[in-house]
Coordinates of C-alpha atoms in Angstrom, one line a residue:
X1 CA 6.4 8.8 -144.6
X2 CA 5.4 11.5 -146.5
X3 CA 5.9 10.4 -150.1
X4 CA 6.4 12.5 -153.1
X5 CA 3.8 15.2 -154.8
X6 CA 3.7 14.9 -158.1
X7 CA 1.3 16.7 -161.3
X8 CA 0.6 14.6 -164.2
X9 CA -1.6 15.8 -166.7
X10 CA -4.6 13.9 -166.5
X11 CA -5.9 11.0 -169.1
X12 CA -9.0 10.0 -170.4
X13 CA -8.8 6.5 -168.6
X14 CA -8.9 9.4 -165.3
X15 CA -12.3 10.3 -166.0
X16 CA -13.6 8.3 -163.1
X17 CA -11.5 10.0 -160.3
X18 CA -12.0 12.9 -161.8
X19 CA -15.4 13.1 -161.4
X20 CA -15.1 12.6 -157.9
X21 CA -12.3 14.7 -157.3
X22 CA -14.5 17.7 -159.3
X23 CA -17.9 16.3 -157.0
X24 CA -15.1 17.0 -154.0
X25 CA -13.7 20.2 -155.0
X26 CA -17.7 21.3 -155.8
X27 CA -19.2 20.2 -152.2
X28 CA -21.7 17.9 -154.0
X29 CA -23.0 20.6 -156.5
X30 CA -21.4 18.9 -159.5
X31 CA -23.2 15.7 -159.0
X32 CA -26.3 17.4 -158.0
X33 CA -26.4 18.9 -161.7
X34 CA -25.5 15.3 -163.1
X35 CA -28.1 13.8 -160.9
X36 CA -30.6 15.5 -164.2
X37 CA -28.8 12.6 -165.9
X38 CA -30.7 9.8 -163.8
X39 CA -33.9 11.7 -164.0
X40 CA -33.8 11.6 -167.4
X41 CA -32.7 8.0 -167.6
X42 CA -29.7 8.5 -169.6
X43 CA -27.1 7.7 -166.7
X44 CA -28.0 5.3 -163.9
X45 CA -25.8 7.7 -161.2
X46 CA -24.7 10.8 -161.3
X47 CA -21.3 9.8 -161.0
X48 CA -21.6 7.7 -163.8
X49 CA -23.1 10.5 -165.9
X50 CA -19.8 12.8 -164.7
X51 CA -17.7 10.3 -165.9
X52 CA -18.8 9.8 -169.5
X53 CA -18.9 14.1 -169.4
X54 CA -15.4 14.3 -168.0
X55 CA -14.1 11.7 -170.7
X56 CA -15.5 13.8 -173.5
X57 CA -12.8 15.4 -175.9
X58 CA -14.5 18.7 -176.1
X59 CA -15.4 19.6 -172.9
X60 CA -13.7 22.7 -171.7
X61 CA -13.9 21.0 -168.0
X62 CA -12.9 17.7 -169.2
X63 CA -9.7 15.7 -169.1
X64 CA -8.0 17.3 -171.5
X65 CA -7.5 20.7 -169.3
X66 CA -7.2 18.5 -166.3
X67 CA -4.3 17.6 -164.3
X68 CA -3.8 15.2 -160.7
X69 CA -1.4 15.4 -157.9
X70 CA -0.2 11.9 -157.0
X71 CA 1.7 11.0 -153.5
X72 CA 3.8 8.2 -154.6
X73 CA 1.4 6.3 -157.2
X74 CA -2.0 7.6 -155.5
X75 CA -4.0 10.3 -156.8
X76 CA -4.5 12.8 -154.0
X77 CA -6.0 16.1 -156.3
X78 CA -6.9 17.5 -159.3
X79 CA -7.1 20.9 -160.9
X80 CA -8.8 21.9 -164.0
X81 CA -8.1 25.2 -166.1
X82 CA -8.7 26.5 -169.3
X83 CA -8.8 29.8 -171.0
X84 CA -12.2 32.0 -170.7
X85 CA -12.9 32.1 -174.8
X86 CA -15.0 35.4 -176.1
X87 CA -18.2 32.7 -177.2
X88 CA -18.6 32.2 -173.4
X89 CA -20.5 35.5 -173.0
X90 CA -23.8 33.4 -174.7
X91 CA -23.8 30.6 -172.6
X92 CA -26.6 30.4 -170.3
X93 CA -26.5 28.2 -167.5
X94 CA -27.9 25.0 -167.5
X95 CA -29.9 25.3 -164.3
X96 CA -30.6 28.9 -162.2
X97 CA -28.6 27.2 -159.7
X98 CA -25.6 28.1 -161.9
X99 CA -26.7 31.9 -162.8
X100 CA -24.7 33.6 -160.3
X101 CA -21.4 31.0 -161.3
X102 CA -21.8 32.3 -165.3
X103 CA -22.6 36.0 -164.3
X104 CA -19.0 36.2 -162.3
X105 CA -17.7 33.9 -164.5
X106 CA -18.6 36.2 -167.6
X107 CA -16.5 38.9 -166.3
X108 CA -13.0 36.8 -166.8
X109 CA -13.8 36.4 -170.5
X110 CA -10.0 36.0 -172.0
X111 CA -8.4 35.1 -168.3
X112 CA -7.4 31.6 -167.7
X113 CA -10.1 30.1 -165.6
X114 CA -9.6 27.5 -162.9
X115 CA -12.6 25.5 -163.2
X116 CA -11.7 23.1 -160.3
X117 CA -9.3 22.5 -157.1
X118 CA -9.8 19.1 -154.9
X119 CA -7.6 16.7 -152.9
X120 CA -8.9 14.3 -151.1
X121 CA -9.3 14.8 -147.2
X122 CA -6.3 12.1 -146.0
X123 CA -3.9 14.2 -148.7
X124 CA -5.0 18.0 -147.2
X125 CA -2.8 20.2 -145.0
X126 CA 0.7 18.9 -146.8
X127 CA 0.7 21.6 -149.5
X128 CA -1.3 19.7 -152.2
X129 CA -3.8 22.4 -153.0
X130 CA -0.9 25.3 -153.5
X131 CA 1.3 23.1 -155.9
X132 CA -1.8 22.5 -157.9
X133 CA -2.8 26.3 -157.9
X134 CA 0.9 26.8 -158.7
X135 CA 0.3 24.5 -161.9
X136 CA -2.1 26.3 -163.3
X137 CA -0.9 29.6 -162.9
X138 CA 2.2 28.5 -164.9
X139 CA -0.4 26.9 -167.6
X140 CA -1.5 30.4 -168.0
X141 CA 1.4 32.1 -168.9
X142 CA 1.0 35.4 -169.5
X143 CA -2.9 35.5 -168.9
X144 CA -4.7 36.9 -165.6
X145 CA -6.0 33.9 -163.4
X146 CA -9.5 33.5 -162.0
X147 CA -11.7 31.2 -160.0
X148 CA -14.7 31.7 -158.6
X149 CA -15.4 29.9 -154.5
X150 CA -17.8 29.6 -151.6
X151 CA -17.6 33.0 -149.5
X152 CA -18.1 30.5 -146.5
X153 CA -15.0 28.4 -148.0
X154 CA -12.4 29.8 -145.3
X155 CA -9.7 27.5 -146.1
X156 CA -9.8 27.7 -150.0
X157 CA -10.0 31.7 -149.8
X158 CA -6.6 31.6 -147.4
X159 CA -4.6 29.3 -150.1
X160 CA -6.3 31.9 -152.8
X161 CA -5.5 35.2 -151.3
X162 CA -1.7 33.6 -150.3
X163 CA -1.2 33.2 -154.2
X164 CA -2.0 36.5 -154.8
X165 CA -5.8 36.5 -156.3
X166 CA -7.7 39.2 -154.6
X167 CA -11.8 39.4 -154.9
X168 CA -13.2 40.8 -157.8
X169 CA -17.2 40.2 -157.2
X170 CA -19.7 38.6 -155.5
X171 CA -23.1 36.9 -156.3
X172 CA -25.6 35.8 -154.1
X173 CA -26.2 31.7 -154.3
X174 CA -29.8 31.0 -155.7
X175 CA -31.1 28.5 -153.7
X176 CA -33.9 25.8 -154.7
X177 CA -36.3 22.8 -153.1
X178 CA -33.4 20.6 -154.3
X179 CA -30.4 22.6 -153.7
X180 CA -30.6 24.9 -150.9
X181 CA -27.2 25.8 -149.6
X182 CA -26.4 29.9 -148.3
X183 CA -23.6 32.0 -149.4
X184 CA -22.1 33.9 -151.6
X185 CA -19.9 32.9 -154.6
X186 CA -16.5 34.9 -155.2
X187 CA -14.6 35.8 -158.3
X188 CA -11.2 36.0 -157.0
X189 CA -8.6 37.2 -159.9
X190 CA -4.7 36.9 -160.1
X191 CA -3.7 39.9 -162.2
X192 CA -0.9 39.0 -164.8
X193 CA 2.3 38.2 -164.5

């Protein structure tokens, strides 16, 4: 049985699944930057240091812009999005890692910006990931729509391209001892509707 997809807007008691679901949907990057957390000795995991970040009120990534697919009473995804404000031209990225991410990122100052798109591997292939694309771009109203993915993510650039965002840019990954993968990353934009 296939059970039904729904979107609920997300909670702060959701905090937990969302930080895997964001961990997911960022292919271990997200908890490689929270892993600074356990280093530091303010979080025992990484995961634990996502949560507690994820259940703040005033992140822009947090659960207040977030919102999760359920099959029946199970969370299968998430998707976070907020607008690009005008202050986000003087952020500076918390590691170099994350350079190429705020240069393209940067670029879609005013847009709405989908921050994040997971669903759990036993819920992929039934549609999941479109609805919750569909979601935000009806979050942004009139605003263009951008995202920014792995140029070696085949499957997530199909589902983007079939929803109308086309590339906009590309920055080379910067790689370090701790965090080595090779690609590119891709701001893909939706123009308005």
């Amino acid at each position: 049985m296939a059970g039904v997809v729904t979107i609920r807007k997300a909670e702060r008691r959701d905090a937990a699944e969302l930080a895997i679901l964001v961990d997911l949907s960022s292919h271990g990057l997200a908890s490689w930057l929270w892993y600074g957390a356990v280093l530091e000795g303010t979080a025992q995991t990484a995961l634990e240091h996502g949560r507690n970040q994820l259940s703040c009120d005033d992140d822009r990534a947090g659960w207040k812009n977030a919102s999760l697919a359920q099959v029946d009473e199970e969370i299968a995804g998430v998707v976070i999005g907020h607008v690009v404000e005008p202050s986000f031209a003087d952020e500076e990225a918390p590691h170099q890692v994350f350079e190429p991410i705020l240069v393209l990122q940067q670029q879609a100052i005013g847009h709405w910006f989908i921050d994040s798109v997971g669903v759990y591997s036993q819920h992929r292939g039934r549609g999941i990931g479109r609805k919750l694309v569909d979601h935000e771009l009806v979050r942004a109203g009139v605003r263009p729509v951008s995202l920014i993915t792995e140029s070696d993510n085949d499957v997530a650039l199909g589902l983007y391209k079939s929803c109308g965002f086309e590339e906009i840019a590309r920055q080379p990954s910067v790689s370090t001892d701790t965090y080595s993968k090779q690609h590119d990353w891709v701001l893909l934009t939706r123009s308005a509707t």
